Amino acid sequence: MMFVGDSLNRGQYVSLICLLHQLIPEHAKSMETFDSLTVFRAKDYNATIEFYWAPFLLESNSDNAVIHRVTDRIVRKGSINTHGRRWKGADIIVFNTYLWWITGSKMKILLGSFNDKVKKIVEMSAEESYRIAMKSMVRWVKLNMDTSKTRVFFTSMSPSHAKSIEWGGESEGNCYNETTPIDDPTYWGSDSKRSIMQVIGEVFRKSKVPITFLNITQLSSYRKDAHTSIYKKQWNPLTPEQLANPATYADCVHWCLPGLQDTWNELLFAKLFFP
Ligand SMILES: *[C@@H]1O[C@H](CO)[C@@H](O)[C@H](O)[C@H]1NC(C)=O
Ligand SMILES: *[C@@H]1O[C@H](CO)[C@@H](O)[C@H](O)[C@H]1NC(C)=O
Ligand SMILES: *[C@@H]1O[C@H](CO)[C@@H](O)[C@H](O)[C@H]1NC(C)=O
C-alpha cells in the first residue's frame, strides 16, 4: 500500500501507521526513510505501507523530500512518470494533492524539461494546472494498474484555519487557542476552493477507471481545534516577538495525531473493505 502526495497525505499515512503498528510486535516491523520514500514493513504479513513525497504528483522544483521550501514553484507538464515509475506494483494507492497549487495566484508550468537551457514556462490558473495534474493521475492509473485486482483512492483538499474572522472570531486570530469545533453545519472556509472541488468532480465523472474518492473536506472544516498549532517541532528557534504572539507561528494546516486524520483512515477502511 502506498500513499502519494504532500505533507497532509503524510499525516494520514502516519495516522494509519500509528493505528496499526501497536498490534505488531517490535521484532516483526520496521520503518525506514530513503529520500522521498518512507517504508513501514509488517514482516509477518509480507506487507509494506509506504509514503512517497510528490506534492504536485507531477515533477516539480519542490520534489526534494527535505529542501522544498522554494518560493517560485514550477511544475512540469506531462511528467507523471518521473515519480510514477516508483509507484508501480502497489496494490493500493492513496493519492492527494492540493495545497501547493493554490499558494500563489498563478502556477508556473514548464513545457520542456528542467534541463533545458532556455526554459519554456507558461502561467496558468490554479484550476487549469490542477486539472492537468488530475488528468495525468487518472491516465497513469489507467496505464499502470490492474483495477480488477488493485484499488485507488484520492483524498480531497484538507482545510486550513488561518483566519478566525471566517468563523466569527477575532479579526487577527487563527487556529491558535481554539479548543472547540465549529458548530455551523454549513461552514466552509475560503482556503478550501470550491473551484478546485469542481475540477475534481469533473475529472472523476469522466474517468473510466474506478478511483474511490475520500471527500474529507467538509467534515474536517469544522475542526479549527484539531491543528498542530504551536505544538509541533520548530525548525528554527523562535524569536522573542513570536513567543510574545504565538498565533504568528501556529500551524493551522497540519493536524495533531491522534486526531482528525484517524477519521480519514476509518473512512478509507470502510471504503476499502466494504466498497
Ligand atoms: C512477498 O511479497 C513479494 C512482493 O509482492 C512477493 O514477490 C514475494 O513472493 C512475497 N513473499 C512471500 C513469502 O509471500
Ligand atoms: C485563549 O482563549 C481563552 C478563551 O476564549 C481566552 O480567555 C484567552 O485569553 C486566550 N488566550 C490567548 C493567549 O489568546
Ligand atoms: C465533497 O463534499 C462536499 C460537501 O459535502 C460537496 O459540496 C462536494 O461537491 C463534494 N465533492 C465532490 C467532488 O463530490
Short mmCIF file of C-alpha atoms and ligand atoms in Angstrom, two decimals:
data_model
loop_
_atom_site.label_atom_id
_atom_site.label_comp_id
_atom_site.label_asym_id
_atom_site.label_seq_id
_atom_site.Cartn_x
_atom_site.Cartn_y
_atom_site.Cartn_z
CA MET A 1 0.00 0.00 0.00
CA MET A 2 1.32 3.43 -0.89
CA PHE A 3 0.36 7.00 -0.06
CA VAL A 4 1.48 9.52 -2.68
CA GLY A 5 1.27 13.27 -2.23
CA ASP A 6 2.11 16.10 0.14
CA SER A 7 2.54 16.53 3.90
CA LEU A 8 -1.21 16.25 4.52
CA ASN A 9 -1.13 12.81 2.94
CA ARG A 10 1.95 12.07 5.04
CA GLY A 11 -0.20 12.92 8.07
CA GLN A 12 -2.81 10.39 7.03
CA TYR A 13 -0.04 7.86 6.44
CA VAL A 14 1.44 8.41 9.91
CA SER A 15 -2.05 8.15 11.40
CA LEU A 16 -2.52 4.76 9.73
CA ILE A 17 0.88 3.51 10.89
CA CYS A 18 0.08 4.62 14.45
CA LEU A 19 -3.24 2.76 14.33
CA LEU A 20 -1.66 -0.45 13.01
CA HIS A 21 1.81 -0.73 14.48
CA GLN A 22 0.72 -1.14 18.10
CA LEU A 23 -0.76 -4.53 17.13
CA ILE A 24 2.55 -5.78 15.71
CA PRO A 25 5.41 -6.91 17.99
CA GLU A 26 8.68 -4.97 17.79
CA HIS A 27 10.67 -7.71 16.01
CA ALA A 28 8.06 -8.03 13.25
CA LYS A 29 8.06 -4.45 11.99
CA SER A 30 10.40 -1.75 10.73
CA MET A 31 10.22 1.78 9.41
CA GLU A 32 12.84 3.42 7.21
CA THR A 33 13.11 6.53 5.06
CA PHE A 34 15.02 6.70 1.77
CA ASP A 35 14.84 10.25 0.35
CA SER A 36 11.27 10.68 -0.93
CA LEU A 37 10.13 7.27 0.25
CA THR A 38 9.21 6.07 3.74
CA VAL A 39 8.56 2.36 4.16
CA PHE A 40 6.77 0.67 7.04
CA ARG A 41 7.14 -3.10 6.93
CA ALA A 42 4.88 -5.66 8.62
CA LYS A 43 7.20 -8.63 8.22
CA ASP A 44 4.84 -11.48 9.16
CA TYR A 45 2.37 -10.26 6.56
CA ASN A 46 4.97 -9.62 3.85
CA ALA A 47 3.34 -6.22 3.54
CA THR A 48 4.58 -2.66 3.30
CA ILE A 49 2.75 0.62 3.76
CA GLU A 50 4.73 3.40 2.13
CA PHE A 51 4.65 7.15 1.71
CA TYR A 52 6.09 8.79 -1.39
CA TRP A 53 6.64 12.56 -1.40
CA ALA A 54 5.31 14.20 -4.59
CA PRO A 55 3.39 17.34 -3.57
CA PHE A 56 2.20 18.04 -7.13
CA LEU A 57 2.18 14.38 -8.27
CA LEU A 58 3.90 15.73 -11.39
CA GLU A 59 7.63 16.55 -11.43
CA SER A 60 8.38 19.95 -9.88
CA ASN A 61 11.18 22.01 -8.41
CA SER A 62 9.76 21.19 -4.94
CA ASP A 63 10.34 17.44 -5.07
CA ASN A 64 13.29 17.25 -2.71
CA ALA A 65 11.96 15.48 0.36
CA VAL A 66 13.79 17.85 2.71
CA ILE A 67 14.62 21.08 0.85
CA HIS A 68 11.34 22.04 -0.82
CA ARG A 69 10.50 25.41 0.66
CA VAL A 70 11.04 27.26 -2.62
CA THR A 71 9.13 30.46 -3.35
CA ASP A 72 8.94 30.18 -7.12
CA ARG A 73 7.24 26.87 -7.72
CA ILE A 74 7.39 25.28 -11.16
CA VAL A 75 5.59 22.10 -12.27
CA ARG A 76 6.48 20.18 -15.43
CA LYS A 77 3.61 19.23 -17.70
CA GLY A 78 3.45 15.62 -18.92
CA SER A 79 5.87 14.37 -16.26
CA ILE A 80 3.74 11.94 -14.23
CA ASN A 81 6.13 9.06 -14.94
CA THR A 82 9.05 10.85 -13.26
CA HIS A 83 7.52 9.84 -9.95
CA GLY A 84 5.01 7.31 -11.27
CA ARG A 85 7.68 4.73 -12.10
CA ARG A 86 8.25 4.48 -8.33
CA TRP A 87 4.59 3.67 -7.63
CA LYS A 88 4.37 0.63 -9.92
CA GLY A 89 3.42 -2.65 -8.28
CA ALA A 90 1.41 -1.14 -5.43
CA ASP A 91 -1.84 -2.95 -4.67
CA ILE A 92 -3.48 0.07 -3.07
CA ILE A 93 -2.60 3.71 -3.73
CA VAL A 94 -3.95 6.73 -1.87
CA PHE A 95 -3.25 9.99 -3.72
CA ASN A 96 -3.69 13.58 -2.65
CA THR A 97 -2.57 16.96 -3.96
CA TYR A 98 -3.97 20.42 -3.36
CA LEU A 99 -2.34 22.99 -1.12
CA TRP A 100 0.75 23.55 -3.22
CA TRP A 101 -1.35 24.53 -6.24
CA ILE A 102 -3.00 27.46 -4.51
CA THR A 103 -0.08 29.17 -2.77
CA GLY A 104 0.21 31.91 -5.42
CA SER A 105 -2.33 33.48 -7.76
CA LYS A 106 -0.85 31.73 -10.81
CA MET A 107 1.03 28.47 -11.33
CA LYS A 108 4.17 28.24 -13.44
CA ILE A 109 4.01 25.27 -15.83
CA LEU A 110 7.17 24.07 -17.57
CA LEU A 111 6.59 22.71 -21.08
CA GLY A 112 10.03 21.23 -21.76
CA SER A 113 12.50 19.75 -19.31
CA PHE A 114 14.16 21.17 -16.21
CA ASN A 115 17.49 20.64 -18.01
CA ASP A 116 16.64 22.90 -20.97
CA LYS A 117 18.97 25.90 -21.20
CA VAL A 118 16.10 28.16 -22.22
CA LYS A 119 13.03 27.03 -20.30
CA LYS A 120 9.59 27.41 -21.80
CA ILE A 121 7.30 28.34 -18.91
CA VAL A 122 3.65 29.39 -19.12
CA GLU A 123 1.50 30.78 -16.34
CA MET A 124 -1.86 29.19 -15.67
CA SER A 125 -4.59 29.46 -13.09
CA ALA A 126 -4.52 27.03 -10.18
CA GLU A 127 -7.65 25.35 -11.57
CA GLU A 128 -6.28 24.84 -15.09
CA SER A 129 -2.98 23.44 -13.87
CA TYR A 130 -4.67 21.29 -11.22
CA ARG A 131 -6.86 19.78 -13.96
CA ILE A 132 -3.72 18.85 -15.92
CA ALA A 133 -2.32 17.02 -12.88
CA MET A 134 -5.60 15.23 -12.11
CA LYS A 135 -5.95 14.03 -15.69
CA SER A 136 -2.34 12.84 -15.67
CA MET A 137 -3.00 10.88 -12.49
CA VAL A 138 -6.10 9.20 -13.95
CA ARG A 139 -4.18 8.32 -17.14
CA TRP A 140 -1.31 6.90 -15.07
CA VAL A 141 -3.76 4.69 -13.15
CA LYS A 142 -5.34 3.51 -16.39
CA LEU A 143 -1.98 2.54 -17.91
CA ASN A 144 -0.26 1.14 -14.82
CA MET A 145 -2.80 -0.51 -12.54
CA ASP A 146 -5.00 -3.54 -12.98
CA THR A 147 -8.14 -2.15 -11.42
CA SER A 148 -9.69 -5.62 -11.12
CA LYS A 149 -7.01 -6.53 -8.55
CA THR A 150 -5.99 -3.18 -7.05
CA ARG A 151 -7.63 -0.13 -5.51
CA VAL A 152 -7.00 3.57 -5.96
CA PHE A 153 -8.15 6.34 -3.63
CA PHE A 154 -8.00 10.09 -3.84
CA THR A 155 -8.33 12.32 -0.76
CA SER A 156 -9.90 15.76 -1.24
CA MET A 157 -8.41 19.00 -0.01
CA SER A 158 -7.57 19.32 3.65
CA PRO A 159 -8.93 22.60 5.06
CA SER A 160 -6.78 25.16 6.90
CA HIS A 161 -7.88 27.61 9.58
CA ALA A 162 -5.80 30.73 9.10
CA LYS A 163 -8.48 33.42 9.60
CA SER A 164 -10.70 33.22 12.66
CA ILE A 165 -12.87 36.02 11.29
CA GLU A 166 -14.34 33.40 8.93
CA TRP A 167 -15.94 31.54 11.83
CA GLY A 168 -16.95 34.63 13.73
CA GLY A 169 -13.76 35.03 15.77
CA GLU A 170 -11.41 37.95 16.19
CA SER A 171 -10.11 39.78 13.12
CA GLU A 172 -6.44 38.94 13.78
CA GLY A 173 -6.72 35.35 15.03
CA ASN A 174 -6.26 31.92 13.52
CA CYS A 175 -6.47 28.34 14.86
CA TYR A 176 -4.24 29.24 17.81
CA ASN A 177 -6.02 28.76 21.16
CA GLU A 178 -9.08 27.17 19.51
CA THR A 179 -10.45 24.32 21.65
CA THR A 180 -13.88 23.56 20.18
CA PRO A 181 -15.10 22.63 16.69
CA ILE A 182 -17.20 24.96 14.54
CA ASP A 183 -20.85 24.05 15.08
CA ASP A 184 -22.33 25.66 11.96
CA PRO A 185 -23.06 22.62 9.73
CA THR A 186 -22.82 24.77 6.56
CA TYR A 187 -19.34 26.16 7.43
CA TRP A 188 -16.85 26.07 4.54
CA GLY A 189 -13.58 28.01 4.79
CA SER A 190 -12.18 30.14 1.98
CA ASP A 191 -8.97 28.02 1.91
CA SER A 192 -10.97 25.08 0.51
CA LYS A 193 -11.56 26.27 -3.02
CA ARG A 194 -14.89 25.17 -4.45
CA SER A 195 -13.48 25.72 -7.95
CA ILE A 196 -10.87 23.01 -7.26
CA MET A 197 -13.52 20.67 -5.83
CA GLN A 198 -15.40 21.20 -9.07
CA VAL A 199 -12.35 20.18 -11.11
CA ILE A 200 -12.02 17.01 -9.01
CA GLY A 201 -15.69 16.19 -9.61
CA GLU A 202 -15.43 16.79 -13.35
CA VAL A 203 -12.25 14.75 -13.84
CA PHE A 204 -13.63 11.79 -11.83
CA ARG A 205 -17.00 11.88 -13.61
CA LYS A 206 -15.20 11.50 -16.96
CA SER A 207 -12.73 8.91 -15.66
CA LYS A 208 -13.21 5.34 -16.88
CA VAL A 209 -11.00 3.89 -14.17
CA PRO A 210 -12.54 3.44 -10.71
CA ILE A 211 -10.95 5.83 -8.23
CA THR A 212 -12.56 5.88 -4.80
CA PHE A 213 -13.00 9.44 -3.57
CA LEU A 214 -12.42 10.26 0.11
CA ASN A 215 -14.28 13.53 0.47
CA ILE A 216 -12.91 14.70 3.83
CA THR A 217 -13.12 18.46 3.24
CA GLN A 218 -16.46 19.27 4.85
CA LEU A 219 -16.04 17.05 7.92
CA SER A 220 -12.55 18.45 8.51
CA SER A 221 -13.57 22.07 8.01
CA TYR A 222 -15.31 22.06 11.40
CA ARG A 223 -12.07 21.15 13.20
CA LYS A 224 -10.42 24.51 13.83
CA ASP A 225 -9.38 22.97 17.17
CA ALA A 226 -7.53 19.98 15.69
CA HIS A 227 -4.42 21.56 14.11
CA THR A 228 -0.89 21.15 15.41
CA SER A 229 -0.93 24.90 16.16
CA ILE A 230 2.10 25.75 18.35
CA TYR A 231 2.62 22.12 19.40
CA LYS A 232 4.98 20.96 16.68
CA LYS A 233 8.68 20.70 16.02
CA GLN A 234 10.13 24.14 15.24
CA TRP A 235 12.83 24.12 12.55
CA ASN A 236 14.26 27.46 13.64
CA PRO A 237 14.46 28.91 17.16
CA LEU A 238 11.52 31.18 17.91
CA THR A 239 12.14 34.91 18.21
CA PRO A 240 11.02 36.91 21.26
CA GLU A 241 8.40 38.59 19.04
CA GLN A 242 6.98 35.22 18.02
CA LEU A 243 6.96 33.95 21.59
CA ALA A 244 5.07 37.07 22.65
CA ASN A 245 2.42 36.40 19.99
CA PRO A 246 2.07 32.62 19.49
CA ALA A 247 -0.58 32.98 16.77
CA THR A 248 2.22 34.16 14.43
CA TYR A 249 3.84 30.74 14.42
CA ALA A 250 0.81 28.49 14.91
CA ASP A 251 0.49 25.82 12.19
CA CYS A 252 -3.14 25.87 11.08
CA VAL A 253 -2.59 23.49 8.13
CA HIS A 254 -1.40 20.20 9.63
CA TRP A 255 -3.28 18.08 12.17
CA CYS A 256 -2.49 16.65 15.60
CA LEU A 257 -2.22 12.89 15.99
CA PRO A 258 -4.06 11.07 17.38
CA GLY A 259 -6.84 13.14 15.92
CA LEU A 260 -8.85 14.08 12.90
CA GLN A 261 -6.83 12.11 10.36
CA ASP A 262 -7.65 8.86 12.16
CA THR A 263 -11.20 9.52 10.98
CA TRP A 264 -9.99 9.83 7.40
CA ASN A 265 -8.47 6.36 7.82
CA GLU A 266 -11.71 4.99 9.22
CA LEU A 267 -13.37 6.18 6.02
CA LEU A 268 -10.57 4.62 4.00
CA PHE A 269 -11.01 1.35 5.90
CA ALA A 270 -14.77 1.36 5.29
CA LYS A 271 -14.38 2.05 1.57
CA LEU A 272 -11.56 -0.48 1.20
CA PHE A 273 -13.26 -3.44 2.88
CA PHE A 274 -16.92 -2.57 2.24
CA PRO A 275 -16.81 -1.00 -1.25
C1 LIG B 1 6.30 -11.12 -0.58
O1 LIG B 1 5.81 -10.15 -1.49
C2 LIG B 1 6.56 -10.04 -2.67
C3 LIG B 1 6.02 -8.84 -3.45
O2 LIG B 1 4.62 -8.95 -3.62
C4 LIG B 1 6.49 -11.36 -3.44
O3 LIG B 1 7.30 -11.25 -4.60
C5 LIG B 1 7.02 -12.47 -2.53
O4 LIG B 1 6.86 -13.71 -3.18
C6 LIG B 1 6.27 -12.50 -1.20
N1 LIG B 1 6.87 -13.46 -0.31
C7 LIG B 1 6.16 -14.33 0.41
C8 LIG B 1 6.95 -15.20 1.33
O5 LIG B 1 4.95 -14.41 0.32
C1 LIG B 2 -7.43 31.82 24.73
O1 LIG B 2 -8.85 31.72 24.74
C2 LIG B 2 -9.43 31.97 26.00
C3 LIG B 2 -10.92 31.63 25.90
O2 LIG B 2 -11.50 32.17 24.76
C4 LIG B 2 -9.16 33.41 26.40
O3 LIG B 2 -9.71 33.69 27.67
C5 LIG B 2 -7.64 33.62 26.44
O4 LIG B 2 -7.35 34.99 26.68
C6 LIG B 2 -7.00 33.21 25.12
N1 LIG B 2 -5.55 33.24 25.28
C7 LIG B 2 -4.75 33.85 24.43
C8 LIG B 2 -3.29 33.79 24.79
O5 LIG B 2 -5.13 34.41 23.42
C1 LIG B 3 -17.45 16.78 -1.42
O1 LIG B 3 -18.32 17.10 -0.36
C2 LIG B 3 -18.77 18.45 -0.36
C3 LIG B 3 -19.59 18.67 0.90
O2 LIG B 3 -20.50 17.65 1.12
C4 LIG B 3 -19.59 18.70 -1.63
O3 LIG B 3 -20.00 20.04 -1.66
C5 LIG B 3 -18.70 18.42 -2.83
O4 LIG B 3 -19.43 18.56 -4.02
C6 LIG B 3 -18.14 17.00 -2.76
N1 LIG B 3 -17.18 16.86 -3.87
C7 LIG B 3 -17.35 16.03 -4.90
C8 LIG B 3 -16.31 16.11 -5.99
O5 LIG B 3 -18.26 15.25 -4.98
#
